[in-house]
mmCIF file of C-alpha atoms in Angstrom:
data_model
loop_
_atom_site.group_PDB
_atom_site.id
_atom_site.type_symbol
_atom_site.label_atom_id
_atom_site.label_comp_id
_atom_site.label_asym_id
_atom_site.label_seq_id
_atom_site.Cartn_x
_atom_site.Cartn_y
_atom_site.Cartn_z
ATOM 1 C CA ASP Y 100 89.879 33.283 -46.242
ATOM 2 C CA ALA Y 101 88.196 31.627 -43.275
ATOM 3 C CA GLY Y 102 89.041 28.028 -42.704
ATOM 4 C CA VAL Y 103 86.588 25.334 -41.724
ATOM 5 C CA THR Y 104 84.317 26.527 -38.932
ATOM 6 C CA GLN Y 105 82.181 24.479 -36.575
ATOM 7 C CA SER Y 106 79.518 25.352 -34.037
ATOM 8 C CA PRO Y 107 78.964 25.080 -31.198
ATOM 9 C CA THR Y 108 82.354 24.597 -29.569
ATOM 10 C CA HIS Y 109 81.000 22.637 -26.645
ATOM 11 C CA LEU Y 110 77.664 21.006 -25.962
ATOM 12 C CA ILE Y 111 76.191 19.128 -23.022
ATOM 13 C CA LYS Y 112 73.141 16.929 -23.493
ATOM 14 C CA THR Y 113 71.369 14.183 -21.583
ATOM 15 C CA ARG Y 114 70.678 10.647 -22.729
ATOM 16 C CA GLY Y 115 67.801 10.363 -25.173
ATOM 17 C CA GLN Y 116 68.048 13.924 -26.424
ATOM 18 C CA GLN Y 117 68.814 14.994 -29.971
ATOM 19 C CA VAL Y 118 71.673 17.228 -31.098
ATOM 20 C CA THR Y 119 72.597 19.164 -34.251
ATOM 21 C CA LEU Y 120 76.167 20.164 -35.050
ATOM 22 C CA ARG Y 121 77.081 22.588 -37.810
ATOM 23 C CA CYS Y 122 80.003 22.972 -40.178
ATOM 24 C CA SER Y 123 80.965 25.556 -42.787
ATOM 25 C CA PRO Y 124 83.640 24.439 -45.249
ATOM 26 C CA LYS Y 125 86.522 26.458 -46.589
ATOM 27 C CA SER Y 126 85.636 28.814 -49.388
ATOM 28 C CA GLY Y 127 85.534 26.925 -52.661
ATOM 29 C CA HIS Y 128 85.212 23.495 -51.061
ATOM 30 C CA ASP Y 129 82.145 21.461 -51.974
ATOM 31 C CA THR Y 130 82.621 18.218 -50.033
ATOM 32 C CA VAL Y 131 82.246 17.751 -46.291
ATOM 33 C CA SER Y 132 83.171 14.754 -44.158
ATOM 34 C CA TRP Y 133 82.264 14.159 -40.528
ATOM 35 C CA TYR Y 134 84.336 12.212 -37.988
ATOM 36 C CA GLN Y 135 83.837 11.117 -34.388
ATOM 37 C CA GLN Y 136 86.853 11.037 -32.100
ATOM 38 C CA ALA Y 137 86.474 9.342 -28.730
ATOM 39 C CA LEU Y 138 88.963 10.213 -26.016
ATOM 40 C CA GLY Y 139 92.355 8.637 -26.650
ATOM 41 C CA GLN Y 140 91.349 7.265 -30.059
ATOM 42 C CA GLY Y 141 91.841 8.244 -33.655
ATOM 43 C CA PRO Y 142 88.858 9.749 -35.479
ATOM 44 C CA GLN Y 143 86.259 7.433 -37.020
ATOM 45 C CA PHE Y 144 84.611 8.294 -40.332
ATOM 46 C CA ILE Y 145 80.860 8.922 -40.023
ATOM 47 C CA PHE Y 146 79.838 10.050 -43.509
ATOM 48 C CA GLN Y 147 80.628 12.372 -46.378
ATOM 49 C CA TYR Y 148 78.366 14.796 -48.237
ATOM 50 C CA TYR Y 149 78.743 16.004 -51.784
ATOM 51 C CA GLU Y 150 76.175 17.854 -53.913
ATOM 52 C CA GLU Y 151 73.740 17.745 -50.995
ATOM 53 C CA GLU Y 152 73.747 13.958 -50.855
ATOM 54 C CA GLU Y 153 75.414 11.398 -48.621
ATOM 55 C CA ARG Y 154 78.125 9.859 -50.758
ATOM 56 C CA GLN Y 155 79.925 7.583 -48.299
ATOM 57 C CA ARG Y 156 79.044 6.259 -44.863
ATOM 58 C CA GLY Y 157 81.094 4.613 -42.156
ATOM 59 C CA ASN Y 158 79.943 2.074 -39.608
ATOM 60 C CA PHE Y 159 77.543 4.284 -37.663
ATOM 61 C CA PRO Y 160 73.879 3.593 -36.852
ATOM 62 C CA ASP Y 161 70.967 5.425 -38.446
ATOM 63 C CA ARG Y 162 70.743 7.632 -35.356
ATOM 64 C CA PHE Y 163 73.489 9.598 -37.066
ATOM 65 C CA SER Y 164 72.199 11.573 -40.010
ATOM 66 C CA GLY Y 165 73.311 14.602 -41.920
ATOM 67 C CA HIS Y 166 72.467 17.238 -44.401
ATOM 68 C CA GLN Y 167 74.309 19.468 -46.819
ATOM 69 C CA PHE Y 168 72.913 22.795 -47.950
ATOM 70 C CA PRO Y 169 73.263 24.511 -51.338
ATOM 71 C CA ASN Y 170 76.029 26.727 -49.899
ATOM 72 C CA TYR Y 171 77.947 23.485 -49.042
ATOM 73 C CA SER Y 172 77.597 23.921 -45.286
ATOM 74 C CA SER Y 173 76.571 20.795 -43.428
ATOM 75 C CA GLU Y 174 74.810 19.550 -40.328
ATOM 76 C CA LEU Y 175 75.294 16.386 -38.311
ATOM 77 C CA ASN Y 176 72.270 15.201 -36.356
ATOM 78 C CA VAL Y 177 72.365 12.562 -33.654
ATOM 79 C CA ASN Y 178 69.098 11.214 -32.226
ATOM 80 C CA ALA Y 179 68.444 9.286 -29.029
ATOM 81 C CA LEU Y 180 71.818 10.193 -27.558
ATOM 82 C CA LEU Y 181 73.759 7.554 -25.659
ATOM 83 C CA LEU Y 182 76.548 8.047 -23.149
ATOM 84 C CA GLY Y 183 78.905 6.520 -25.725
ATOM 85 C CA ASP Y 184 78.197 9.353 -28.140
ATOM 86 C CA SER Y 185 80.320 11.632 -25.981
ATOM 87 C CA ALA Y 186 83.229 12.601 -28.230
ATOM 88 C CA LEU Y 187 84.876 15.316 -30.279
ATOM 89 C CA TYR Y 188 83.057 15.668 -33.601
ATOM 90 C CA LEU Y 189 85.252 16.884 -36.419
ATOM 91 C CA CYS Y 190 84.252 18.274 -39.766
ATOM 92 C CA ALA Y 191 86.573 18.310 -42.759
ATOM 93 C CA SER Y 192 86.165 19.972 -46.112
ATOM 94 C CA ILE Y 193 87.768 18.857 -49.336
ATOM 95 C CA GLY Y 194 88.888 21.080 -52.139
ATOM 96 C CA THR Y 195 89.357 20.622 -55.832
ATOM 97 C CA SER Y 196 93.149 20.884 -55.985
ATOM 98 C CA GLY Y 197 93.494 17.280 -57.066
ATOM 99 C CA THR Y 198 95.214 16.068 -53.901
ATOM 100 C CA ASN Y 199 91.879 15.599 -52.069
ATOM 101 C CA GLU Y 200 93.538 17.030 -48.977
ATOM 102 C CA GLN Y 201 91.091 17.355 -46.108
ATOM 103 C CA PHE Y 202 91.046 20.500 -43.999
ATOM 104 C CA PHE Y 203 89.671 20.167 -40.494
ATOM 105 C CA GLY Y 204 87.665 22.450 -38.280
ATOM 106 C CA PRO Y 205 88.307 22.867 -34.534
ATOM 107 C CA GLY Y 206 85.633 20.350 -33.618
ATOM 108 C CA THR Y 207 82.596 20.267 -31.351
ATOM 109 C CA ARG Y 208 83.011 18.608 -27.963
ATOM 110 C CA LEU Y 209 79.776 16.755 -27.120
ATOM 111 C CA THR Y 210 79.214 15.476 -23.604
ATOM 112 C CA VAL Y 211 76.235 13.215 -22.942
ATOM 113 C CA LEU Y 212 75.215 12.865 -19.289
ATOM 114 C CA LYS H 217 90.084 -3.923 -44.472
ATOM 115 C CA GLN H 218 92.606 -1.140 -44.016
ATOM 116 C CA GLU H 219 94.092 -0.815 -40.544
ATOM 117 C CA VAL H 220 96.516 1.851 -39.371
ATOM 118 C CA THR H 221 98.825 1.354 -36.420
ATOM 119 C CA GLN H 222 101.050 3.845 -34.664
ATOM 120 C CA ILE H 223 103.830 2.689 -32.393
ATOM 121 C CA PRO H 224 104.747 3.695 -29.768
ATOM 122 C CA ALA H 225 101.544 4.971 -28.184
ATOM 123 C CA ALA H 226 103.599 7.399 -26.103
ATOM 124 C CA LEU H 227 107.120 8.774 -26.255
ATOM 125 C CA SER H 228 109.065 11.059 -23.923
ATOM 126 C CA VAL H 229 112.412 12.527 -24.992
ATOM 127 C CA PRO H 230 114.683 15.378 -23.829
ATOM 128 C CA GLU H 231 114.598 18.662 -25.671
ATOM 129 C CA GLY H 232 116.950 18.902 -28.636
ATOM 130 C CA GLU H 233 116.802 15.257 -29.660
ATOM 131 C CA ASN H 234 115.867 14.093 -33.127
ATOM 132 C CA LEU H 235 113.044 11.565 -33.149
ATOM 133 C CA VAL H 236 111.020 9.344 -35.433
ATOM 134 C CA LEU H 237 107.335 8.472 -35.188
ATOM 135 C CA ASN H 238 106.071 5.406 -36.991
ATOM 136 C CA CYS H 239 102.870 4.621 -38.848
ATOM 137 C CA SER H 240 102.057 1.325 -40.529
ATOM 138 C CA PHE H 241 99.105 0.310 -42.683
ATOM 139 C CA THR H 242 97.909 -3.065 -43.871
ATOM 140 C CA ASP H 243 96.804 -2.315 -47.448
ATOM 141 C CA SER H 244 99.297 -0.622 -49.765
ATOM 142 C CA ALA H 245 96.524 0.614 -52.095
ATOM 143 C CA ILE H 246 96.323 4.049 -50.547
ATOM 144 C CA TYR H 247 95.687 7.367 -52.212
ATOM 145 C CA ASN H 248 97.517 9.770 -49.877
ATOM 146 C CA LEU H 249 98.886 9.752 -46.350
ATOM 147 C CA GLN H 250 98.690 12.724 -44.015
ATOM 148 C CA TRP H 251 100.259 13.515 -40.673
ATOM 149 C CA PHE H 252 98.408 15.658 -38.135
ATOM 150 C CA ARG H 253 99.116 17.189 -34.789
ATOM 151 C CA GLN H 254 96.512 17.437 -32.036
ATOM 152 C CA ASP H 255 96.925 19.437 -28.858
ATOM 153 C CA PRO H 256 94.916 18.325 -25.792
ATOM 154 C CA GLY H 257 91.205 18.955 -26.258
ATOM 155 C CA LYS H 258 91.775 20.653 -29.596
ATOM 156 C CA GLY H 259 91.146 19.938 -33.252
ATOM 157 C CA LEU H 260 93.610 18.688 -35.846
ATOM 158 C CA THR H 261 96.458 20.643 -37.398
ATOM 159 C CA SER H 262 97.720 19.299 -40.702
ATOM 160 C CA LEU H 263 101.492 18.861 -40.811
ATOM 161 C CA LEU H 264 102.338 17.109 -44.058
ATOM 162 C CA LEU H 265 100.434 15.430 -46.888
ATOM 163 C CA ILE H 266 102.243 12.828 -49.005
ATOM 164 C CA GLN H 267 100.598 11.865 -52.263
ATOM 165 C CA SER H 268 100.803 8.216 -53.302
ATOM 166 C CA SER H 269 103.313 9.021 -56.047
ATOM 167 C CA GLN H 270 105.656 10.797 -53.633
ATOM 168 C CA ARG H 271 108.260 9.341 -51.298
ATOM 169 C CA GLU H 272 108.607 12.208 -48.830
ATOM 170 C CA GLN H 273 107.598 15.711 -47.872
ATOM 171 C CA THR H 274 109.428 18.296 -45.769
ATOM 172 C CA SER H 275 108.289 21.317 -43.810
ATOM 173 C CA GLY H 276 110.767 23.069 -41.567
ATOM 174 C CA ARG H 277 112.012 20.616 -38.938
ATOM 175 C CA LEU H 278 109.567 17.946 -40.080
ATOM 176 C CA ASN H 279 110.136 15.286 -42.704
ATOM 177 C CA ALA H 280 107.626 12.584 -43.577
ATOM 178 C CA SER H 281 108.407 9.559 -45.709
ATOM 179 C CA LEU H 282 106.144 7.024 -47.370
ATOM 180 C CA ASP H 283 106.949 3.467 -48.449
ATOM 181 C CA LYS H 284 103.768 1.984 -49.848
ATOM 182 C CA SER H 285 105.290 -1.385 -50.634
ATOM 183 C CA SER H 286 106.166 -2.000 -46.993
ATOM 184 C CA GLY H 287 103.075 -0.233 -45.646
ATOM 185 C CA ARG H 288 105.063 2.296 -43.636
ATOM 186 C CA SER H 289 105.388 5.999 -43.070
ATOM 187 C CA THR H 290 107.664 7.845 -40.685
ATOM 188 C CA LEU H 291 107.566 11.373 -39.325
ATOM 189 C CA TYR H 292 111.005 12.707 -38.453
ATOM 190 C CA ILE H 293 111.231 15.664 -36.084
ATOM 191 C CA ALA H 294 114.601 17.377 -35.883
ATOM 192 C CA ALA H 295 115.892 19.281 -32.846
ATOM 193 C CA SER H 296 112.748 18.718 -30.800
ATOM 194 C CA GLN H 297 111.319 21.541 -28.674
ATOM 195 C CA PRO H 298 108.871 21.551 -25.740
ATOM 196 C CA GLY H 299 106.310 23.149 -28.072
ATOM 197 C CA ASP H 300 106.352 19.971 -30.145
ATOM 198 C CA SER H 301 104.596 18.157 -27.297
ATOM 199 C CA ALA H 302 101.274 16.915 -28.669
ATOM 200 C CA THR H 303 99.615 13.812 -30.067
ATOM 201 C CA TYR H 304 100.650 12.994 -33.618
ATOM 202 C CA LEU H 305 98.182 11.135 -35.818
ATOM 203 C CA CYS H 306 98.640 9.603 -39.226
ATOM 204 C CA ALA H 307 95.777 8.978 -41.605
ATOM 205 C CA VAL H 308 95.661 7.097 -44.901
ATOM 206 C CA TYR H 309 93.341 8.097 -47.695
ATOM 207 C CA LEU H 310 91.269 5.450 -49.381
ATOM 208 C CA SER H 311 90.501 6.226 -52.997
ATOM 209 C CA ASN H 312 87.029 7.460 -52.088
ATOM 210 C CA TYR H 313 88.267 10.327 -49.861
ATOM 211 C CA GLN H 314 87.668 8.401 -46.646
ATOM 212 C CA LEU H 315 90.448 8.654 -44.063
ATOM 213 C CA ILE H 316 91.480 5.738 -41.879
ATOM 214 C CA TRP H 317 93.332 6.832 -38.764
ATOM 215 C CA GLY H 318 95.849 5.500 -36.334
ATOM 216 C CA ALA H 319 95.278 6.021 -32.621
ATOM 217 C CA GLY H 320 98.195 8.426 -32.397
ATOM 218 C CA THR H 321 101.516 8.776 -30.612
ATOM 219 C CA LYS H 322 101.542 11.053 -27.583
ATOM 220 C CA LEU H 323 104.840 12.939 -27.616
ATOM 221 C CA ILE H 324 106.298 14.706 -24.597
ATOM 222 C CA ILE H 325 109.430 16.821 -24.991
ATOM 223 C CA LYS H 326 111.109 17.439 -21.647
ATOM 224 C CA PRO H 327 112.833 20.817 -21.200
#
């Protein structure tokens, strides 16, 4: 059983560009959360998707948007990139075991120049 | 607003020592608490999940405790090894699945 997968592993963009990050949850998981982790900081919650809709959102501007597909995979889109968007972006999937434990992917390292 | 604090920010100990990492949170109304390990430039590895009804969890040389009333959790590492060197993060679960994270403790085990 594959765990949570994310693509790409690394990405370099310039200011003003747009980026799309992808996440596939663990088999059987239907909920996906996205987090941003700046260097030396703990992750910050961006949003969570369930049944193809955004269910919860953290304190991030509208430049950050997402999507969940019928197969439960998810995308994170960031428009008008800023230097401060440089971070590790983590995806987590949540199962139905009752503990709501979140399982994390390896992350996508985004560098904005 | 829930805030999570981890002290110290960094810790260096000789190999073989037992050590304790601390995590405190401001609101005791948490759902779960989870400890993670993160190697430099890498993603997160889950170590232990403690449900709100539990007091502790153990896995090998690791033991995590939870005291909701005092807003504290500790991660105990026995007989530390150089391979334990990493950043350790704790995260509390709000009831709506959202995780609130500490900034982590960077642990260095000296051979």
